Amino acid sequence: MAPSPLRVVGSLAPLLGGVILRLCVWKLITEYPQMFSSARVVFETPLTSWSRALEGVHLYTLGIDPYESGTVHTPPLVLLLYQILNNLDKHTSQLTSILFFIICDVCAACALKQATRRLLTAFSRTEPTPTPLTAPTPVGQPAPTPGDIDPVYDGSVESMYSISNTVSAIYLLNPLTILTCAFRSSLVIEHVILAVMLSAHLGWSIFLVPLLTYLSVHNVYYILPLTAGLWYRMSTESCGTRVVCHVICMLVLCTSALALVLPSYTIMGSWYFINSVYGCMFSVCDLTPNMGLYWYFFMEMFDHFHQFFVYVLQLSPAIFLIPLGCKLSHKPDLLFYIVTMCIVIFKTYPSFGDISVYCALLPIFTHLFRFMRTTLFTVISGMVAGVMAPLMWRIWLVTFNPNFFYAISLVWNLAQIFLMNDILFGFTRRQHALLYGANPTDSKGKPLLVTLK
C-alpha cells in the first residue's frame, strides 16, 4: 500500500525544516559568535566541545600527544574522525563538518521513528488484563475492565505513523537539539547511536552498548536493560541456559570494548587517553561550569574529601537503577527509557542537548499522561531553566557569584527528576487501573482511594 501524500508531507516537512534551521543557526554562530557566547556553556562541555577537539587534532598533527595537555577529553577514534572533517573543512568553508552533524541528526530522527514503532508494539504486547483471580470485585459482580483507560495506541497503522512522525518532528525541531547540532557537539554522534540501539534488535544492541560507553563511560548502565531484556525474553528457558547466554553476552560486550580501546592505543601510541577521557568523567577533574550537579560541589569542597565523594556520587546511579531493574525486569523497554533519564541526570558533564532523545520519545507515553501528577510543574520548571540558564551565566560574570548559575542548574535537574518520577508513577498507577479497574469499589459499592506506598 503506497503512503498517502499527506503522510509523505508530514514526514518530509519537519526533516527539511530541521535541516534549514540547523544551517541557519550554524551560520549565525559563525558570523556572530559573541551573540551565542552565553549559550555555549549550556550546550558544550569539556567532553563534547568541538573547539577543544580541534585543539587535540592540531596537537596530534604536530606529533604531540593531545591527552598530555589535560584539556582534551575526546576519545581517540572520534578525534581521528574530527581530523578528517577538519581537513575537508579547509576546502569547503567548514561546510563538511556541519553537514556531517546534520546527517547524523537526520539519521537519529529516522531511527527514532523506527524505535517508536517497535516500542509501541512492545508496550501493547505486554499490557496486563484484569482477571477474576486478581481483581478484588464484589461478590456476584463481574471482573472489572479497563473502561475508559486509554490504550498505548489504537492499533491502527495511521496512529502508529502519526506518533512516529511526531517523535521525529520533535527531535528535528527541538531548539535544544538544533543548537547542539549547530555547535557541532559530539553529543550528536552519541544520539544517533542511541537511537539506532533503541530501534535495533536485542542482538545488535550488544554491540552498540560498548560503542556508546566508548563515547561516555556513564552509558555502561545500559547493560542493565540489555540483560533484563535478555532474561525476560528467555523466561521459558531453564535457569542454566539463561546464565550461559548472559555469560556469552558479557564476553561479547568485553570483546567489543577491546575492539575499540586497542585501536585507540595503536593510534595514540600510549595509554594517556584512558585517564584524560574516562578518568576525567569519573573523577570530575575538569571543573568547567555546566548544567550538572557536580562541578560546583567539588569546587567548594576541601581536597581531602574529593575522592570519597567521587565514589559516593558515581555509585548513586547504580543505587537507584538496580532496584528499578528488579522492579521493571518484565518491561525492559521502559527500563531502557528510565536508564536514559538517569544517565542524563547523573552525568558529570551534562548539557541541554542530553535530553533530546528521551524528550522526543515522550509521545509514546501519552497513555500515561492522565495518571501523572506534576506535569505542569515539570514543564514550567524546564522552560524557566532553559530560558534563564544563559542569563544566569551572564549574571555570574557580572556579579562574580556562581550561585545564580548553579541554582538554575538545580532547577533544570529537578525538572528532569520530577518527569522521571511522574512517568514511573503514571506507569504504576495505570497498571493498577488495568488490573483492578479505573474506579475500584469495595463490596458495598463505595469508591476506594488508591494510594501508592
Tab-separated table of C-alpha atoms in Angstrom:
chain	number	residue	atom	x	y	z
A	1	MET	CA	0.000	0.000	0.000
A	2	ALA	CA	1.514	3.318	-1.119
A	3	PRO	CA	1.779	6.026	1.553
A	4	SER	CA	-0.677	8.897	1.251
A	5	PRO	CA	0.605	12.321	0.090
A	6	LEU	CA	-0.358	13.822	3.458
A	7	ARG	CA	1.777	11.247	5.259
A	8	VAL	CA	4.722	11.964	2.960
A	9	VAL	CA	4.417	15.712	3.567
A	10	GLY	CA	4.142	15.103	7.313
A	11	SER	CA	7.404	13.168	7.198
A	12	LEU	CA	9.400	15.447	4.908
A	13	ALA	CA	8.340	18.879	6.206
A	14	PRO	CA	9.978	18.521	9.675
A	15	LEU	CA	13.063	16.990	8.065
A	16	LEU	CA	13.551	19.861	5.613
A	17	GLY	CA	12.692	22.423	8.275
A	18	GLY	CA	15.180	20.897	10.704
A	19	VAL	CA	17.987	20.883	8.131
A	20	ILE	CA	17.355	24.512	7.135
A	21	LEU	CA	17.150	25.659	10.763
A	22	ARG	CA	20.426	23.935	11.608
A	23	LEU	CA	22.213	25.564	8.676
A	24	CYS	CA	20.813	28.998	9.564
A	25	VAL	CA	21.718	28.756	13.253
A	26	TRP	CA	25.202	27.458	12.412
A	27	LYS	CA	25.703	30.400	10.053
A	28	LEU	CA	24.632	32.816	12.788
A	29	ILE	CA	27.041	31.207	15.261
A	30	THR	CA	29.976	31.500	12.862
A	31	GLU	CA	29.117	35.076	11.828
A	32	TYR	CA	28.175	36.410	15.297
A	33	PRO	CA	29.972	34.246	17.885
A	34	GLN	CA	29.581	36.847	20.646
A	35	MET	CA	25.803	36.596	20.390
A	36	PHE	CA	25.967	32.913	21.395
A	37	SER	CA	28.814	33.104	23.911
A	38	SER	CA	26.475	32.676	26.896
A	39	ALA	CA	24.764	29.692	25.277
A	40	ARG	CA	27.978	27.726	24.796
A	41	VAL	CA	28.247	26.866	28.493
A	42	VAL	CA	24.886	25.061	28.434
A	43	PHE	CA	25.407	23.293	25.092
A	44	GLU	CA	29.118	22.446	25.229
A	45	THR	CA	31.082	20.550	27.851
A	46	PRO	CA	34.796	19.701	28.082
A	47	LEU	CA	33.932	16.241	26.737
A	48	THR	CA	31.778	17.296	23.767
A	49	SER	CA	33.290	20.638	22.727
A	50	TRP	CA	34.185	20.984	19.043
A	51	SER	CA	36.843	23.638	19.736
A	52	ARG	CA	38.604	21.504	22.351
A	53	ALA	CA	38.566	18.543	19.987
A	54	LEU	CA	40.148	20.683	17.242
A	55	GLU	CA	42.864	21.680	19.705
A	56	GLY	CA	43.585	17.985	20.169
A	57	VAL	CA	43.618	17.498	16.388
A	58	HIS	CA	46.215	20.262	15.956
A	59	LEU	CA	48.411	18.816	18.720
A	60	TYR	CA	48.154	15.347	17.169
A	61	THR	CA	49.089	16.788	13.749
A	62	LEU	CA	52.206	18.322	15.313
A	63	GLY	CA	53.227	14.955	16.736
A	64	ILE	CA	52.303	15.845	20.334
A	65	ASP	CA	50.107	13.561	22.421
A	66	PRO	CA	46.943	15.678	22.809
A	67	TYR	CA	45.974	13.985	26.072
A	68	GLU	CA	49.095	15.150	27.926
A	69	SER	CA	47.746	18.711	27.949
A	70	GLY	CA	44.810	17.828	30.220
A	71	THR	CA	42.340	19.889	28.173
A	72	VAL	CA	41.357	17.332	25.516
A	73	HIS	CA	38.803	14.713	26.602
A	74	THR	CA	37.569	13.413	23.238
A	75	PRO	CA	38.091	9.656	22.549
A	76	PRO	CA	40.887	8.927	20.031
A	77	LEU	CA	38.685	7.420	17.310
A	78	VAL	CA	36.395	10.472	17.430
A	79	LEU	CA	39.493	12.667	17.328
A	80	LEU	CA	40.593	10.831	14.169
A	81	LEU	CA	37.152	11.451	12.634
A	82	TYR	CA	37.405	15.140	13.517
A	83	GLN	CA	40.820	15.299	11.870
A	84	ILE	CA	39.290	14.073	8.609
A	85	LEU	CA	36.420	16.569	8.902
A	86	ASN	CA	38.832	19.395	9.708
A	87	ASN	CA	40.946	18.621	6.641
A	88	LEU	CA	37.846	18.669	4.445
A	89	ASP	CA	36.629	21.884	6.099
A	90	LYS	CA	39.697	23.720	4.809
A	91	HIS	CA	38.419	23.253	1.262
A	92	THR	CA	34.681	23.705	1.898
A	93	SER	CA	34.489	26.721	4.285
A	94	GLN	CA	33.582	24.432	7.245
A	95	LEU	CA	30.527	23.062	5.426
A	96	THR	CA	31.711	19.450	5.607
A	97	SER	CA	31.659	19.250	9.398
A	98	ILE	CA	28.223	20.855	9.862
A	99	LEU	CA	26.755	18.682	7.094
A	100	PHE	CA	28.154	15.615	8.847
A	101	PHE	CA	26.421	16.578	12.106
A	102	ILE	CA	23.178	17.393	10.280
A	103	ILE	CA	23.232	13.993	8.566
A	104	CYS	CA	23.764	12.362	11.965
A	105	ASP	CA	20.732	14.208	13.341
A	106	VAL	CA	18.588	13.175	10.361
A	107	CYS	CA	19.683	9.546	10.793
A	108	ALA	CA	18.835	9.774	14.508
A	109	ALA	CA	15.355	11.101	13.670
A	110	CYS	CA	14.746	8.248	11.204
A	111	ALA	CA	15.976	5.697	13.750
A	112	LEU	CA	13.671	7.198	16.383
A	113	LYS	CA	10.709	6.709	14.040
A	114	GLN	CA	11.555	3.038	13.758
A	115	ALA	CA	12.170	2.849	17.514
A	116	THR	CA	8.735	4.380	18.169
A	117	ARG	CA	7.004	1.670	16.149
A	118	ARG	CA	8.949	-1.052	17.923
A	119	LEU	CA	8.285	0.407	21.392
A	120	LEU	CA	4.561	0.885	20.756
A	121	THR	CA	4.263	-2.718	19.635
A	122	ALA	CA	6.259	-3.950	22.649
A	123	PHE	CA	4.233	-1.902	25.147
A	124	SER	CA	0.929	-3.091	23.655
A	125	ARG	CA	2.018	-6.722	23.687
A	126	THR	CA	2.836	-6.674	27.422
A	127	GLU	CA	-0.350	-4.933	28.591
A	128	PRO	CA	-1.868	-6.687	31.643
A	129	THR	CA	-5.501	-7.796	31.534
A	130	PRO	CA	-7.841	-7.988	34.522
A	131	THR	CA	-8.765	-11.466	35.731
A	132	PRO	CA	-11.222	-12.623	38.407
A	133	LEU	CA	-8.302	-14.048	40.367
A	134	THR	CA	-6.510	-10.707	40.755
A	135	ALA	CA	-9.332	-8.185	40.637
A	136	PRO	CA	-10.958	-7.535	44.038
A	137	THR	CA	-14.538	-7.497	42.743
A	138	PRO	CA	-17.656	-7.570	44.948
A	139	VAL	CA	-19.386	-10.929	45.205
A	140	GLY	CA	-21.741	-11.556	42.332
A	141	GLN	CA	-20.286	-8.807	40.129
A	142	PRO	CA	-18.166	-9.331	37.000
A	143	ALA	CA	-14.437	-8.638	36.992
A	144	PRO	CA	-13.542	-5.008	36.258
A	145	THR	CA	-12.477	-3.889	32.832
A	146	PRO	CA	-10.063	-1.124	31.871
A	147	GLY	CA	-13.069	1.042	30.993
A	148	ASP	CA	-12.034	4.451	29.781
A	149	ILE	CA	-8.298	3.855	30.244
A	150	ASP	CA	-6.501	4.939	27.092
A	151	PRO	CA	-4.636	2.172	25.247
A	152	VAL	CA	-0.968	2.552	24.322
A	153	TYR	CA	-2.282	3.345	20.827
A	154	ASP	CA	-5.434	2.372	18.984
A	155	GLY	CA	-3.707	-0.361	16.970
A	156	SER	CA	-4.147	1.267	13.558
A	157	VAL	CA	-1.322	1.847	11.106
A	158	GLU	CA	-2.303	5.514	10.788
A	159	SER	CA	-1.977	6.018	14.540
A	160	MET	CA	1.443	4.388	14.624
A	161	TYR	CA	2.675	6.514	11.730
A	162	SER	CA	1.238	9.640	13.340
A	163	ILE	CA	3.035	9.017	16.649
A	164	SER	CA	6.321	8.100	14.945
A	165	ASN	CA	6.165	11.236	12.763
A	166	THR	CA	5.506	13.315	15.888
A	167	VAL	CA	8.557	11.813	17.598
A	168	SER	CA	10.717	12.555	14.569
A	169	ALA	CA	9.386	16.128	14.294
A	170	ILE	CA	10.008	16.851	17.982
A	171	TYR	CA	13.598	15.674	17.646
A	172	LEU	CA	14.288	17.598	14.444
A	173	LEU	CA	12.589	20.850	15.510
A	174	ASN	CA	13.588	20.896	19.171
A	175	PRO	CA	15.589	24.143	19.712
A	176	LEU	CA	17.937	22.350	22.125
A	177	THR	CA	18.701	19.678	19.511
A	178	ILE	CA	19.177	22.299	16.787
A	179	LEU	CA	21.657	24.314	18.868
A	180	THR	CA	23.527	21.170	19.917
A	181	CYS	CA	23.999	20.293	16.252
A	182	ALA	CA	24.881	23.886	15.286
A	183	PHE	CA	27.613	23.958	17.949
A	184	ARG	CA	28.917	20.692	16.440
A	185	SER	CA	28.862	18.863	19.751
A	186	SER	CA	29.967	15.234	19.755
A	187	LEU	CA	26.736	14.539	21.614
A	188	VAL	CA	25.086	14.316	18.170
A	189	ILE	CA	27.120	11.174	17.417
A	190	GLU	CA	26.006	9.688	20.727
A	191	HIS	CA	22.373	10.473	19.886
A	192	VAL	CA	22.411	8.639	16.574
A	193	ILE	CA	23.969	5.527	18.160
A	194	LEU	CA	21.432	5.634	20.997
A	195	ALA	CA	18.541	5.993	18.537
A	196	VAL	CA	19.797	3.083	16.450
A	197	MET	CA	20.144	0.964	19.593
A	198	LEU	CA	16.547	1.770	20.560
A	199	SER	CA	15.311	0.712	17.136
A	200	ALA	CA	17.550	-2.336	16.753
A	201	HIS	CA	17.041	-5.940	17.755
A	202	LEU	CA	18.428	-7.031	21.118
A	203	GLY	CA	21.297	-8.890	19.433
A	204	TRP	CA	22.589	-5.758	17.710
A	205	SER	CA	22.304	-3.721	20.902
A	206	ILE	CA	25.004	-5.897	22.458
A	207	PHE	CA	27.495	-4.380	20.013
A	208	LEU	CA	26.207	-0.824	20.359
A	209	VAL	CA	26.470	-0.558	24.160
A	210	PRO	CA	30.314	-0.716	24.094
A	211	LEU	CA	30.309	1.926	21.353
A	212	LEU	CA	28.164	4.231	23.494
A	213	THR	CA	30.343	3.509	26.529
A	214	TYR	CA	33.424	4.365	24.469
A	215	LEU	CA	31.962	7.838	23.919
A	216	SER	CA	30.784	8.293	27.529
A	217	VAL	CA	31.568	5.892	30.359
A	218	HIS	CA	28.202	6.559	32.035
A	219	ASN	CA	26.485	4.648	29.233
A	220	VAL	CA	27.754	1.417	30.786
A	221	TYR	CA	24.458	1.389	32.727
A	222	TYR	CA	22.681	0.354	29.512
A	223	ILE	CA	23.919	-3.139	30.320
A	224	LEU	CA	21.120	-3.292	32.911
A	225	PRO	CA	18.128	-3.074	30.496
A	226	LEU	CA	20.057	-5.180	28.000
A	227	THR	CA	20.491	-8.070	30.444
A	228	ALA	CA	16.949	-7.586	31.812
A	229	GLY	CA	15.531	-7.831	28.296
A	230	LEU	CA	17.575	-10.946	27.562
A	231	TRP	CA	16.454	-12.585	30.813
A	232	TYR	CA	12.800	-11.712	30.144
A	233	ARG	CA	12.787	-12.986	26.566
A	234	MET	CA	14.329	-16.279	27.702
A	235	SER	CA	11.826	-16.740	30.534
A	236	THR	CA	10.697	-20.079	29.094
A	237	GLU	CA	14.240	-21.474	29.121
A	238	SER	CA	15.943	-23.148	32.054
A	239	CYS	CA	17.947	-21.092	34.518
A	240	GLY	CA	21.214	-22.664	33.369
A	241	THR	CA	20.554	-21.756	29.747
A	242	ARG	CA	19.826	-18.152	30.681
A	243	VAL	CA	23.015	-17.911	32.752
A	244	VAL	CA	25.103	-19.279	29.861
A	245	CYS	CA	23.537	-16.757	27.453
A	246	HIS	CA	24.297	-13.911	29.858
A	247	VAL	CA	27.917	-15.045	30.176
A	248	ILE	CA	28.215	-15.127	26.379
A	249	CYS	CA	26.622	-11.666	26.241
A	250	MET	CA	29.195	-10.300	28.721
A	251	LEU	CA	32.034	-11.828	26.694
A	252	VAL	CA	30.716	-10.164	23.532
A	253	LEU	CA	30.481	-6.824	25.359
A	254	CYS	CA	34.060	-7.098	26.635
A	255	THR	CA	35.376	-8.164	23.215
A	256	SER	CA	33.606	-5.247	21.528
A	257	ALA	CA	35.049	-2.843	24.097
A	258	LEU	CA	38.564	-4.161	23.474
A	259	ALA	CA	37.988	-3.782	19.727
A	260	LEU	CA	37.558	-0.042	20.355
A	261	VAL	CA	40.231	0.511	23.011
A	262	LEU	CA	43.098	-1.326	21.312
A	263	PRO	CA	42.899	0.670	18.024
A	264	SER	CA	42.811	3.827	20.156
A	265	TYR	CA	46.092	2.783	21.766
A	266	THR	CA	47.547	1.995	18.334
A	267	ILE	CA	46.610	5.472	17.048
A	268	MET	CA	47.886	7.396	20.086
A	269	GLY	CA	50.849	5.181	20.938
A	270	SER	CA	50.173	5.499	24.672
A	271	TRP	CA	47.521	4.965	27.329
A	272	TYR	CA	47.261	8.632	28.335
A	273	PHE	CA	43.817	8.843	26.746
A	274	ILE	CA	42.367	6.449	29.363
A	275	ASN	CA	42.962	8.910	32.188
A	276	SER	CA	42.213	12.029	30.139
A	277	VAL	CA	38.906	10.755	28.705
A	278	TYR	CA	37.429	8.229	31.121
A	279	GLY	CA	39.339	9.232	34.235
A	280	CYS	CA	38.066	12.781	33.796
A	281	MET	CA	34.468	11.557	33.503
A	282	PHE	CA	34.848	9.598	36.722
A	283	SER	CA	36.998	11.893	38.880
A	284	VAL	CA	35.476	15.244	37.737
A	285	CYS	CA	38.959	16.746	37.345
A	286	ASP	CA	37.793	19.498	34.960
A	287	LEU	CA	35.578	21.924	36.901
A	288	THR	CA	34.334	23.835	33.863
A	289	PRO	CA	30.776	25.044	34.691
A	290	ASN	CA	27.976	23.040	33.103
A	291	MET	CA	24.346	22.074	33.746
A	292	GLY	CA	25.368	19.223	36.046
A	293	LEU	CA	25.323	18.759	39.801
A	294	TYR	CA	28.999	18.067	40.453
A	295	TRP	CA	31.211	20.955	39.328
A	296	TYR	CA	30.105	23.459	41.994
A	297	PHE	CA	30.083	20.772	44.667
A	298	PHE	CA	33.729	19.847	44.053
A	299	MET	CA	34.789	23.451	43.507
A	300	GLU	CA	33.724	24.337	47.062
A	301	MET	CA	34.914	21.119	48.691
A	302	PHE	CA	38.211	20.556	50.536
A	303	ASP	CA	40.581	18.397	48.516
A	304	HIS	CA	40.912	15.623	51.103
A	305	PHE	CA	37.158	14.896	50.789
A	306	HIS	CA	37.255	14.803	46.993
A	307	GLN	CA	37.942	11.104	46.456
A	308	PHE	CA	35.331	9.934	48.976
A	309	PHE	CA	32.521	11.955	47.402
A	310	VAL	CA	33.608	10.968	43.898
A	311	TYR	CA	32.896	7.325	44.760
A	312	VAL	CA	29.651	8.180	46.542
A	313	LEU	CA	28.277	10.280	43.677
A	314	GLN	CA	29.395	7.917	40.920
A	315	LEU	CA	27.692	4.997	42.667
A	316	SER	CA	24.435	6.929	43.038
A	317	PRO	CA	23.006	5.872	39.629
A	318	ALA	CA	23.643	2.209	40.466
A	319	ILE	CA	21.876	2.620	43.825
A	320	PHE	CA	18.779	3.891	42.006
A	321	LEU	CA	18.902	1.710	38.915
A	322	ILE	CA	19.465	-1.748	40.418
A	323	PRO	CA	16.134	-1.754	42.354
A	324	LEU	CA	14.413	-0.317	39.278
A	325	GLY	CA	15.936	-3.096	37.208
A	326	CYS	CA	14.414	-5.688	39.539
A	327	LYS	CA	11.023	-3.953	39.505
A	328	LEU	CA	10.867	-3.382	35.740
A	329	SER	CA	12.586	-6.568	34.603
A	330	HIS	CA	9.386	-7.532	32.733
A	331	LYS	CA	9.396	-4.113	30.976
A	332	PRO	CA	12.936	-3.841	29.531
A	333	ASP	CA	11.967	-1.104	27.052
A	334	LEU	CA	10.544	1.135	29.782
A	335	LEU	CA	13.619	0.353	31.885
A	336	PHE	CA	15.794	1.433	28.953
A	337	TYR	CA	13.968	4.773	28.863
A	338	ILE	CA	14.344	5.312	32.631
A	339	VAL	CA	18.039	4.399	32.456
A	340	THR	CA	18.485	7.043	29.751
A	341	MET	CA	16.934	9.666	32.028
A	342	CYS	CA	19.076	8.584	35.000
A	343	ILE	CA	22.253	8.784	32.935
A	344	VAL	CA	21.387	12.328	31.827
A	345	ILE	CA	20.628	13.427	35.401
A	346	PHE	CA	23.736	11.898	36.988
A	347	LYS	CA	26.267	12.622	34.222
A	348	THR	CA	29.300	14.540	35.419
A	349	TYR	CA	29.271	16.818	32.348
A	350	PRO	CA	25.681	17.153	31.046
A	351	SER	CA	24.293	19.771	28.684
A	352	PHE	CA	20.906	20.825	27.357
A	353	GLY	CA	21.308	18.531	24.369
A	354	ASP	CA	21.334	15.402	26.532
A	355	ILE	CA	17.549	15.423	26.846
A	356	SER	CA	16.939	15.387	23.085
A	357	VAL	CA	16.307	11.656	22.676
A	358	TYR	CA	14.120	10.971	25.689
A	359	CYS	CA	12.095	14.170	25.211
A	360	ALA	CA	11.425	13.230	21.592
A	361	LEU	CA	10.070	9.850	22.749
A	362	LEU	CA	7.555	11.364	25.187
A	363	PRO	CA	4.610	10.981	22.721
A	364	ILE	CA	4.746	7.209	23.161
A	365	PHE	CA	3.695	7.763	26.802
A	366	THR	CA	0.517	9.726	26.054
A	367	HIS	CA	-1.467	6.881	27.635
A	368	LEU	CA	0.229	7.740	30.954
A	369	PHE	CA	-0.442	11.494	30.910
A	370	ARG	CA	-3.800	11.289	32.714
A	371	PHE	CA	-2.123	9.488	35.643
A	372	MET	CA	0.728	11.984	36.054
A	373	ARG	CA	0.578	14.459	38.928
A	374	THR	CA	3.272	17.115	38.411
A	375	THR	CA	3.171	17.719	34.664
A	376	LEU	CA	2.558	21.462	34.942
A	377	PHE	CA	5.379	21.959	37.453
A	378	THR	CA	7.777	19.879	35.338
A	379	VAL	CA	7.035	21.765	32.110
A	380	ILE	CA	7.267	25.217	33.714
A	381	SER	CA	10.478	24.349	35.594
A	382	GLY	CA	12.125	23.031	32.446
A	383	MET	CA	11.121	26.053	30.377
A	384	VAL	CA	12.245	28.531	33.045
A	385	ALA	CA	15.599	26.777	33.439
A	386	GLY	CA	16.098	26.601	29.676
A	387	VAL	CA	15.500	30.330	29.228
A	388	MET	CA	17.230	31.549	32.387
A	389	ALA	CA	20.433	29.457	32.297
A	390	PRO	CA	22.299	31.656	29.750
A	391	LEU	CA	21.099	34.766	31.595
A	392	MET	CA	22.293	33.407	34.944
A	393	TRP	CA	25.652	32.674	33.355
A	394	ARG	CA	25.880	36.316	32.279
A	395	ILE	CA	24.879	37.474	35.782
A	396	TRP	CA	27.667	35.315	37.214
A	397	LEU	CA	30.200	37.094	35.003
A	398	VAL	CA	28.912	40.473	36.185
A	399	THR	CA	28.449	39.783	39.914
A	400	PHE	CA	31.228	37.151	40.339
A	401	ASN	CA	28.718	34.957	42.189
A	402	PRO	CA	28.277	31.420	40.753
A	403	ASN	CA	25.254	30.684	42.968
A	404	PHE	CA	22.895	32.139	40.347
A	405	PHE	CA	24.006	29.736	37.652
A	406	TYR	CA	24.199	26.718	39.947
A	407	ALA	CA	20.704	27.437	41.279
A	408	ILE	CA	19.212	27.325	37.783
A	409	SER	CA	21.105	24.097	37.029
A	410	LEU	CA	19.458	22.598	40.131
A	411	VAL	CA	16.050	23.659	38.793
A	412	TRP	CA	16.897	22.029	35.449
A	413	ASN	CA	17.816	18.730	37.061
A	414	LEU	CA	14.852	18.919	39.429
A	415	ALA	CA	12.513	19.169	36.434
A	416	GLN	CA	14.071	16.023	34.948
A	417	ILE	CA	13.761	14.160	38.264
A	418	PHE	CA	10.085	15.106	38.528
A	419	LEU	CA	9.493	13.963	34.937
A	420	MET	CA	11.101	10.589	35.614
A	421	ASN	CA	9.121	10.204	38.832
A	422	ASP	CA	5.909	11.163	37.012
A	423	ILE	CA	6.451	8.553	34.290
A	424	LEU	CA	7.097	5.826	36.867
A	425	PHE	CA	4.097	6.906	38.953
A	426	GLY	CA	1.854	7.073	35.875
A	427	PHE	CA	3.004	3.627	34.754
A	428	THR	CA	2.401	2.080	38.190
A	429	ARG	CA	-0.987	3.769	38.604
A	430	ARG	CA	-2.120	2.693	35.122
A	431	GLN	CA	-1.022	-0.906	35.726
A	432	HIS	CA	-3.164	-0.919	38.863
A	433	ALA	CA	-6.116	0.556	36.950
A	434	LEU	CA	-5.805	-2.082	34.231
A	435	LEU	CA	-5.823	-4.879	36.795
A	436	TYR	CA	-8.429	-3.596	39.217
A	437	GLY	CA	-10.471	-1.172	37.140
A	438	ALA	CA	-10.291	2.562	36.611
A	439	ASN	CA	-12.664	3.264	39.537
A	440	PRO	CA	-12.346	0.380	42.022
A	441	THR	CA	-15.066	-0.060	44.663
A	442	ASP	CA	-15.404	-2.125	47.824
A	443	SER	CA	-18.011	-4.851	48.465
A	444	LYS	CA	-20.635	-2.187	49.244
A	445	GLY	CA	-20.057	-0.308	46.023
A	446	LYS	CA	-18.221	2.623	47.645
A	447	PRO	CA	-15.250	4.049	45.712
A	448	LEU	CA	-11.817	3.142	47.032
A	449	LEU	CA	-8.987	5.655	47.378
A	450	VAL	CA	-5.878	4.150	45.814
A	451	THR	CA	-2.565	5.150	47.391
A	452	LEU	CA	0.934	4.024	46.453
A	453	LYS	CA	3.221	3.010	49.327
